[in-house]
Every structure is written in C-alpha cells, then in structure tokens.
C-alpha cells in the first residue's frame, strides 16, 4: 500500500491571493497570514500576487480569471462575510464558497477557501490571527500541500 501526502514545499511555486476589501480590517490580516506561511515554506515574495476585489461575491470570478492564466500553481480566496453586516449574508457566503469550489474543478488549478463566515467581528478577529489561528494562513498551507500532492500523483516520475 502506498500512502501519499503533500509536502508544503513552495520552492519555485507561484500563488495568487484573491482578497476582498469588504471588512478589510480582517482580510488584511488574512492576507498577511497567507503570505507569511507561503514565504516561510519557500515561496519567493515576488511569486505571490495579491488581487483586491470589492467583496467576497467578486472573489470567484477573479479567481477563475487568474487560474486560467496558467501562471499560478494555486489561488487562495481570502475574505470575511459577517452576518451582522447584511441580511444577504447567506447569499454572499454560499456564492463565494461554491464559486471557489467550481473554479477549482472547472480549471484543475488548486483553489483554497480562506473566506471566514462568522456572526460577529469578534469571531472574525479570533480567526484572523488571534485565538482561533489565522484562516488565511490555513488556506495557504492547504494550497501548498494540495499543489504538492497533485504534482506527485500526476507526474510521471
Ligand atoms: N461582502 C463581503 O465580503 N462580506 C460581507 O460581509 C458582505 N456583506 O455582508 O454584505 C459583503 N457584501 C458585498 C458583496 O460581496 C459584493 O461586493 C456586493 O454585493 C457587490 O456585488
């Protein structure tokens, strides 16, 4: 039996971070967390591009466009959807998550989801670098591992 695991080695890899400005207090921290994890795992700082969109709703279409360029090994969606901010919380949260999943399957490019969906600003802050970790860093690490695993199982060697 062979067990395969992805190793989070980012040497020579390129990443796009698609970030929403809505709730940018949170998303800026997610972006820093993602960038920090990527650089600490060997990704060159100039091999990470951050693209800022108005809100989480707009993340999937830009993720699709950057995935289709073929320039990136993975795309990480980063955003913060908060129930208190609008009655259409569910619509924005569901669209952004489903959209990212679809981009990954349609393009074959690794896309991970670092969009926090929470009830309150306190819950968002907890997930943006305090007691519940940093969901941007988690999504970046998931991207590194998945890129490596796919490379192993799809390469000839
Ligand atoms: N966008 C977010 O990223 N987070 C939110 O909490 C949010 N709320 O609550 O409304 C939000 N709305 C904007 C949305 O993403 C689009 O930018 C907008 O609807 C224009 O298409």
PDB file of C-alpha atoms and ligand atoms in Angstrom:
ATOM      1  CA  UNK A   1       0.000   0.000   0.000  1.00  0.00           C
ATOM      2  CA  UNK A   2       1.298   3.437  -0.860  1.00  0.00           C
ATOM      3  CA  UNK A   3       0.219   6.433   1.166  1.00  0.00           C
ATOM      4  CA  UNK A   4       0.711   9.824  -0.420  1.00  0.00           C
ATOM      5  CA  UNK A   5       0.924  13.105   1.447  1.00  0.00           C
ATOM      6  CA  UNK A   6       1.544  16.562   0.071  1.00  0.00           C
ATOM      7  CA  UNK A   7       4.589  18.307   1.497  1.00  0.00           C
ATOM      8  CA  UNK A   8       4.233  22.037   1.949  1.00  0.00           C
ATOM      9  CA  UNK A   9       7.336  22.945  -0.054  1.00  0.00           C
ATOM     10  CA  UNK A  10       6.708  26.129  -2.001  1.00  0.00           C
ATOM     11  CA  UNK A  11      10.077  26.387  -3.744  1.00  0.00           C
ATOM     12  CA  UNK A  12       9.566  27.598  -7.304  1.00  0.00           C
ATOM     13  CA  UNK A  13       5.800  27.844  -6.904  1.00  0.00           C
ATOM     14  CA  UNK A  14       3.573  30.821  -7.729  1.00  0.00           C
ATOM     15  CA  UNK A  15       0.426  31.813  -5.851  1.00  0.00           C
ATOM     16  CA  UNK A  16      -2.389  34.306  -6.316  1.00  0.00           C
ATOM     17  CA  UNK A  17      -4.256  35.649  -3.299  1.00  0.00           C
ATOM     18  CA  UNK A  18      -7.684  36.998  -4.240  1.00  0.00           C
ATOM     19  CA  UNK A  19      -8.741  39.240  -1.364  1.00  0.00           C
ATOM     20  CA  UNK A  20     -11.891  41.232  -0.672  1.00  0.00           C
ATOM     21  CA  UNK A  21     -11.777  44.819   0.611  1.00  0.00           C
ATOM     22  CA  UNK A  22     -15.123  44.395   2.413  1.00  0.00           C
ATOM     23  CA  UNK A  23     -14.165  44.002   6.100  1.00  0.00           C
ATOM     24  CA  UNK A  24     -10.588  44.811   5.163  1.00  0.00           C
ATOM     25  CA  UNK A  25      -9.586  45.060   8.830  1.00  0.00           C
ATOM     26  CA  UNK A  26      -9.942  41.266   8.848  1.00  0.00           C
ATOM     27  CA  UNK A  27      -8.915  40.478   5.303  1.00  0.00           C
ATOM     28  CA  UNK A  28      -5.647  42.400   5.563  1.00  0.00           C
ATOM     29  CA  UNK A  29      -4.705  40.100   8.454  1.00  0.00           C
ATOM     30  CA  UNK A  30      -5.728  37.014   6.490  1.00  0.00           C
ATOM     31  CA  UNK A  31      -3.603  38.206   3.579  1.00  0.00           C
ATOM     32  CA  UNK A  32      -0.588  38.760   5.842  1.00  0.00           C
ATOM     33  CA  UNK A  33      -1.084  35.303   7.386  1.00  0.00           C
ATOM     34  CA  UNK A  34      -1.276  33.658   3.973  1.00  0.00           C
ATOM     35  CA  UNK A  35       1.776  35.493   2.641  1.00  0.00           C
ATOM     36  CA  UNK A  36       3.762  34.687   5.791  1.00  0.00           C
ATOM     37  CA  UNK A  37       3.043  30.944   5.539  1.00  0.00           C
ATOM     38  CA  UNK A  38       3.923  30.852   1.854  1.00  0.00           C
ATOM     39  CA  UNK A  39       7.236  32.670   2.326  1.00  0.00           C
ATOM     40  CA  UNK A  40       8.150  30.517   5.343  1.00  0.00           C
ATOM     41  CA  UNK A  41       7.623  27.440   3.141  1.00  0.00           C
ATOM     42  CA  UNK A  42       9.942  28.598   0.405  1.00  0.00           C
ATOM     43  CA  UNK A  43       7.790  30.705  -1.918  1.00  0.00           C
ATOM     44  CA  UNK A  44       9.594  33.803  -3.203  1.00  0.00           C
ATOM     45  CA  UNK A  45       7.875  37.012  -2.119  1.00  0.00           C
ATOM     46  CA  UNK A  46       7.679  38.193  -5.726  1.00  0.00           C
ATOM     47  CA  UNK A  47       5.982  34.913  -6.684  1.00  0.00           C
ATOM     48  CA  UNK A  48       2.907  35.879  -4.648  1.00  0.00           C
ATOM     49  CA  UNK A  49       0.423  38.273  -6.235  1.00  0.00           C
ATOM     50  CA  UNK A  50      -2.429  39.791  -4.226  1.00  0.00           C
ATOM     51  CA  UNK A  51      -5.501  40.924  -6.140  1.00  0.00           C
ATOM     52  CA  UNK A  52      -8.093  43.003  -4.267  1.00  0.00           C
ATOM     53  CA  UNK A  53     -11.767  42.832  -5.198  1.00  0.00           C
ATOM     54  CA  UNK A  54     -14.700  44.801  -3.705  1.00  0.00           C
ATOM     55  CA  UNK A  55     -16.340  41.976  -1.748  1.00  0.00           C
ATOM     56  CA  UNK A  56     -16.429  38.209  -1.276  1.00  0.00           C
ATOM     57  CA  UNK A  57     -19.029  37.968  -4.038  1.00  0.00           C
ATOM     58  CA  UNK A  58     -16.415  39.057  -6.586  1.00  0.00           C
ATOM     59  CA  UNK A  59     -13.706  36.594  -5.424  1.00  0.00           C
ATOM     60  CA  UNK A  60     -14.722  33.601  -7.624  1.00  0.00           C
ATOM     61  CA  UNK A  61     -14.766  35.429 -10.965  1.00  0.00           C
ATOM     62  CA  UNK A  62     -11.324  36.897 -10.381  1.00  0.00           C
ATOM     63  CA  UNK A  63     -10.072  33.552  -9.034  1.00  0.00           C
ATOM     64  CA  UNK A  64     -11.283  31.943 -12.272  1.00  0.00           C
ATOM     65  CA  UNK A  65      -9.546  34.512 -14.455  1.00  0.00           C
ATOM     66  CA  UNK A  66      -6.222  34.187 -12.642  1.00  0.00           C
ATOM     67  CA  UNK A  67      -6.447  30.379 -12.581  1.00  0.00           C
ATOM     68  CA  UNK A  68      -6.981  30.395 -16.342  1.00  0.00           C
ATOM     69  CA  UNK A  69      -3.829  32.437 -16.981  1.00  0.00           C
ATOM     70  CA  UNK A  70      -1.792  29.308 -16.202  1.00  0.00           C
ATOM     71  CA  UNK A  71       0.695  31.482 -14.279  1.00  0.00           C
ATOM     72  CA  UNK A  72      -0.175  30.189 -10.820  1.00  0.00           C
ATOM     73  CA  UNK A  73       0.108  26.862  -9.051  1.00  0.00           C
ATOM     74  CA  UNK A  74      -2.759  27.807  -6.772  1.00  0.00           C
ATOM     75  CA  UNK A  75      -5.257  30.513  -5.962  1.00  0.00           C
ATOM     76  CA  UNK A  76      -6.280  31.353  -2.393  1.00  0.00           C
ATOM     77  CA  UNK A  77      -9.561  33.189  -1.784  1.00  0.00           C
ATOM     78  CA  UNK A  78      -9.497  35.474   1.256  1.00  0.00           C
ATOM     79  CA  UNK A  79     -12.500  37.323   2.620  1.00  0.00           C
ATOM     80  CA  UNK A  80     -14.744  37.936   5.605  1.00  0.00           C
ATOM     81  CA  UNK A  81     -18.504  37.552   5.452  1.00  0.00           C
ATOM     82  CA  UNK A  82     -20.299  38.748   8.581  1.00  0.00           C
ATOM     83  CA  UNK A  83     -23.916  38.078   9.429  1.00  0.00           C
ATOM     84  CA  UNK A  84     -24.362  41.407  11.186  1.00  0.00           C
ATOM     85  CA  UNK A  85     -23.408  43.406   8.135  1.00  0.00           C
ATOM     86  CA  UNK A  86     -26.280  42.421   5.857  1.00  0.00           C
ATOM     87  CA  UNK A  87     -29.377  40.292   5.559  1.00  0.00           C
ATOM     88  CA  UNK A  88     -27.955  38.649   2.480  1.00  0.00           C
ATOM     89  CA  UNK A  89     -25.111  37.049   4.458  1.00  0.00           C
ATOM     90  CA  UNK A  90     -26.075  33.530   3.354  1.00  0.00           C
ATOM     91  CA  UNK A  91     -26.207  34.509  -0.303  1.00  0.00           C
ATOM     92  CA  UNK A  92     -22.751  36.072  -0.275  1.00  0.00           C
ATOM     93  CA  UNK A  93     -21.255  33.286   1.869  1.00  0.00           C
ATOM     94  CA  UNK A  94     -22.718  30.476  -0.227  1.00  0.00           C
ATOM     95  CA  UNK A  95     -21.906  32.069  -3.572  1.00  0.00           C
ATOM     96  CA  UNK A  96     -18.279  32.714  -2.671  1.00  0.00           C
ATOM     97  CA  UNK A  97     -17.660  29.218  -1.286  1.00  0.00           C
ATOM     98  CA  UNK A  98     -19.485  27.403  -4.086  1.00  0.00           C
ATOM     99  CA  UNK A  99     -17.839  29.653  -6.647  1.00  0.00           C
ATOM    100  CA  UNK A 100     -14.340  28.826  -5.412  1.00  0.00           C
ATOM    101  CA  UNK A 101     -15.095  25.101  -5.440  1.00  0.00           C
ATOM    102  CA  UNK A 102     -16.349  25.378  -9.004  1.00  0.00           C
ATOM    103  CA  UNK A 103     -13.295  27.306 -10.174  1.00  0.00           C
ATOM    104  CA  UNK A 104     -11.020  24.560  -8.837  1.00  0.00           C
ATOM    105  CA  UNK A 105     -12.961  21.759 -10.528  1.00  0.00           C
ATOM    106  CA  UNK A 106     -13.509  23.642 -13.796  1.00  0.00           C
ATOM    107  CA  UNK A 107      -9.893  24.755 -14.218  1.00  0.00           C
ATOM    108  CA  UNK A 108      -7.956  21.977 -12.481  1.00  0.00           C
ATOM    109  CA  UNK A 109      -5.983  24.639 -10.611  1.00  0.00           C
ATOM    110  CA  UNK A 110      -5.820  24.302  -6.831  1.00  0.00           C
ATOM    111  CA  UNK A 111      -8.133  26.834  -5.196  1.00  0.00           C
ATOM    112  CA  UNK A 112      -8.492  27.037  -1.425  1.00  0.00           C
ATOM    113  CA  UNK A 113     -11.050  28.840   0.676  1.00  0.00           C
ATOM    114  CA  UNK A 114      -9.850  31.366   3.232  1.00  0.00           C
ATOM    115  CA  UNK A 115     -13.152  33.209   3.473  1.00  0.00           C
ATOM    116  CA  UNK A 116     -14.280  33.405   7.085  1.00  0.00           C
ATOM    117  CA  UNK A 117     -18.046  33.306   7.602  1.00  0.00           C
ATOM    118  CA  UNK A 118     -18.971  34.500  11.065  1.00  0.00           C
ATOM    119  CA  UNK A 119     -21.688  36.150  13.121  1.00  0.00           C
ATOM    120  CA  UNK A 120     -19.614  38.900  14.708  1.00  0.00           C
ATOM    121  CA  UNK A 121     -16.482  40.978  14.343  1.00  0.00           C
ATOM    122  CA  UNK A 122     -15.089  39.298  17.485  1.00  0.00           C
ATOM    123  CA  UNK A 123     -15.415  35.883  15.852  1.00  0.00           C
ATOM    124  CA  UNK A 124     -13.716  37.233  12.726  1.00  0.00           C
ATOM    125  CA  UNK A 125     -10.822  38.691  14.737  1.00  0.00           C
ATOM    126  CA  UNK A 126     -10.386  35.347  16.501  1.00  0.00           C
ATOM    127  CA  UNK A 127      -9.881  33.724  13.089  1.00  0.00           C
ATOM    128  CA  UNK A 128      -7.603  36.435  11.738  1.00  0.00           C
ATOM    129  CA  UNK A 129      -4.520  35.928  13.842  1.00  0.00           C
ATOM    130  CA  UNK A 130      -5.676  35.534  17.435  1.00  0.00           C
ATOM    131  CA  UNK A 131      -7.070  32.631  19.466  1.00  0.00           C
ATOM    132  CA  UNK A 132      -8.603  30.640  16.625  1.00  0.00           C
ATOM    133  CA  UNK A 133      -5.496  30.968  14.453  1.00  0.00           C
ATOM    134  CA  UNK A 134      -5.397  32.606  11.050  1.00  0.00           C
ATOM    135  CA  UNK A 135      -7.693  31.191   8.380  1.00  0.00           C
ATOM    136  CA  UNK A 136      -5.666  32.891   5.659  1.00  0.00           C
ATOM    137  CA  UNK A 137      -2.561  31.038   6.820  1.00  0.00           C
ATOM    138  CA  UNK A 138      -4.556  27.787   6.987  1.00  0.00           C
ATOM    139  CA  UNK A 139      -5.829  28.223   3.432  1.00  0.00           C
ATOM    140  CA  UNK A 140      -2.319  28.987   2.165  1.00  0.00           C
ATOM    141  CA  UNK A 141      -0.933  25.874   3.865  1.00  0.00           C
ATOM    142  CA  UNK A 142      -3.736  23.782   2.376  1.00  0.00           C
ATOM    143  CA  UNK A 143      -2.845  25.178  -1.049  1.00  0.00           C
ATOM    144  CA  UNK A 144       0.856  24.305  -0.628  1.00  0.00           C
ATOM    145  CA  UNK A 145       0.061  20.738   0.405  1.00  0.00           C
ATOM    146  CA  UNK A 146      -2.527  20.167  -2.300  1.00  0.00           C
ATOM    147  CA  UNK A 147      -0.302  21.531  -5.067  1.00  0.00           C
ATOM    148  CA  UNK A 148       2.476  19.181  -3.980  1.00  0.00           C
ATOM    149  CA  UNK A 149       0.185  16.162  -3.669  1.00  0.00           C
ATOM    150  CA  UNK A 150      -1.321  16.723  -7.120  1.00  0.00           C
ATOM    151  CA  UNK A 151       2.137  17.149  -8.574  1.00  0.00           C
ATOM    152  CA  UNK A 152       3.224  13.813  -7.075  1.00  0.00           C
ATOM    153  CA  UNK A 153       0.222  11.838  -8.283  1.00  0.00           C
ATOM    154  CA  UNK A 154       0.066  13.359 -11.747  1.00  0.00           C
ATOM    155  CA  UNK A 155       3.783  13.484 -12.655  1.00  0.00           C
ATOM    156  CA  UNK A 156       5.390  10.525 -14.404  1.00  0.00           C
ATOM    157  CA  UNK A 157       8.358  10.148 -12.050  1.00  0.00           C
TER     158      UNK A 157
HETATM  159  N1  LIG B   1     -19.028  41.228   1.118  1.00  0.00           N
HETATM  160  C1  LIG B   1     -18.147  40.666   1.971  1.00  0.00           C
HETATM  161  O1  LIG B   1     -17.011  40.356   1.574  1.00  0.00           O
HETATM  162  N2  LIG B   1     -18.502  40.434   3.265  1.00  0.00           N
HETATM  163  C2  LIG B   1     -19.730  40.745   3.744  1.00  0.00           C
HETATM  164  O2  LIG B   1     -19.986  40.531   4.954  1.00  0.00           O
HETATM  165  C3  LIG B   1     -20.666  41.337   2.857  1.00  0.00           C
HETATM  166  N3  LIG B   1     -21.960  41.695   3.319  1.00  0.00           N
HETATM  167  O3  LIG B   1     -22.294  41.321   4.441  1.00  0.00           O
HETATM  168  O4  LIG B   1     -22.731  42.334   2.624  1.00  0.00           O
HETATM  169  C4  LIG B   1     -20.276  41.580   1.518  1.00  0.00           C
HETATM  170  N4  LIG B   1     -21.140  42.136   0.636  1.00  0.00           N
HETATM  171  C5  LIG B   1     -20.694  42.705  -0.617  1.00  0.00           C
HETATM  172  C6  LIG B   1     -20.639  41.649  -1.710  1.00  0.00           C
HETATM  173  O5  LIG B   1     -19.544  40.795  -1.521  1.00  0.00           O
HETATM  174  C7  LIG B   1     -20.480  42.319  -3.092  1.00  0.00           C
HETATM  175  O6  LIG B   1     -19.262  43.021  -3.135  1.00  0.00           O
HETATM  176  C8  LIG B   1     -21.626  43.276  -3.440  1.00  0.00           C
HETATM  177  O7  LIG B   1     -22.867  42.625  -3.276  1.00  0.00           O
HETATM  178  C9  LIG B   1     -21.496  43.761  -4.905  1.00  0.00           C
HETATM  179  O8  LIG B   1     -21.582  42.676  -5.814  1.00  0.00           O
END
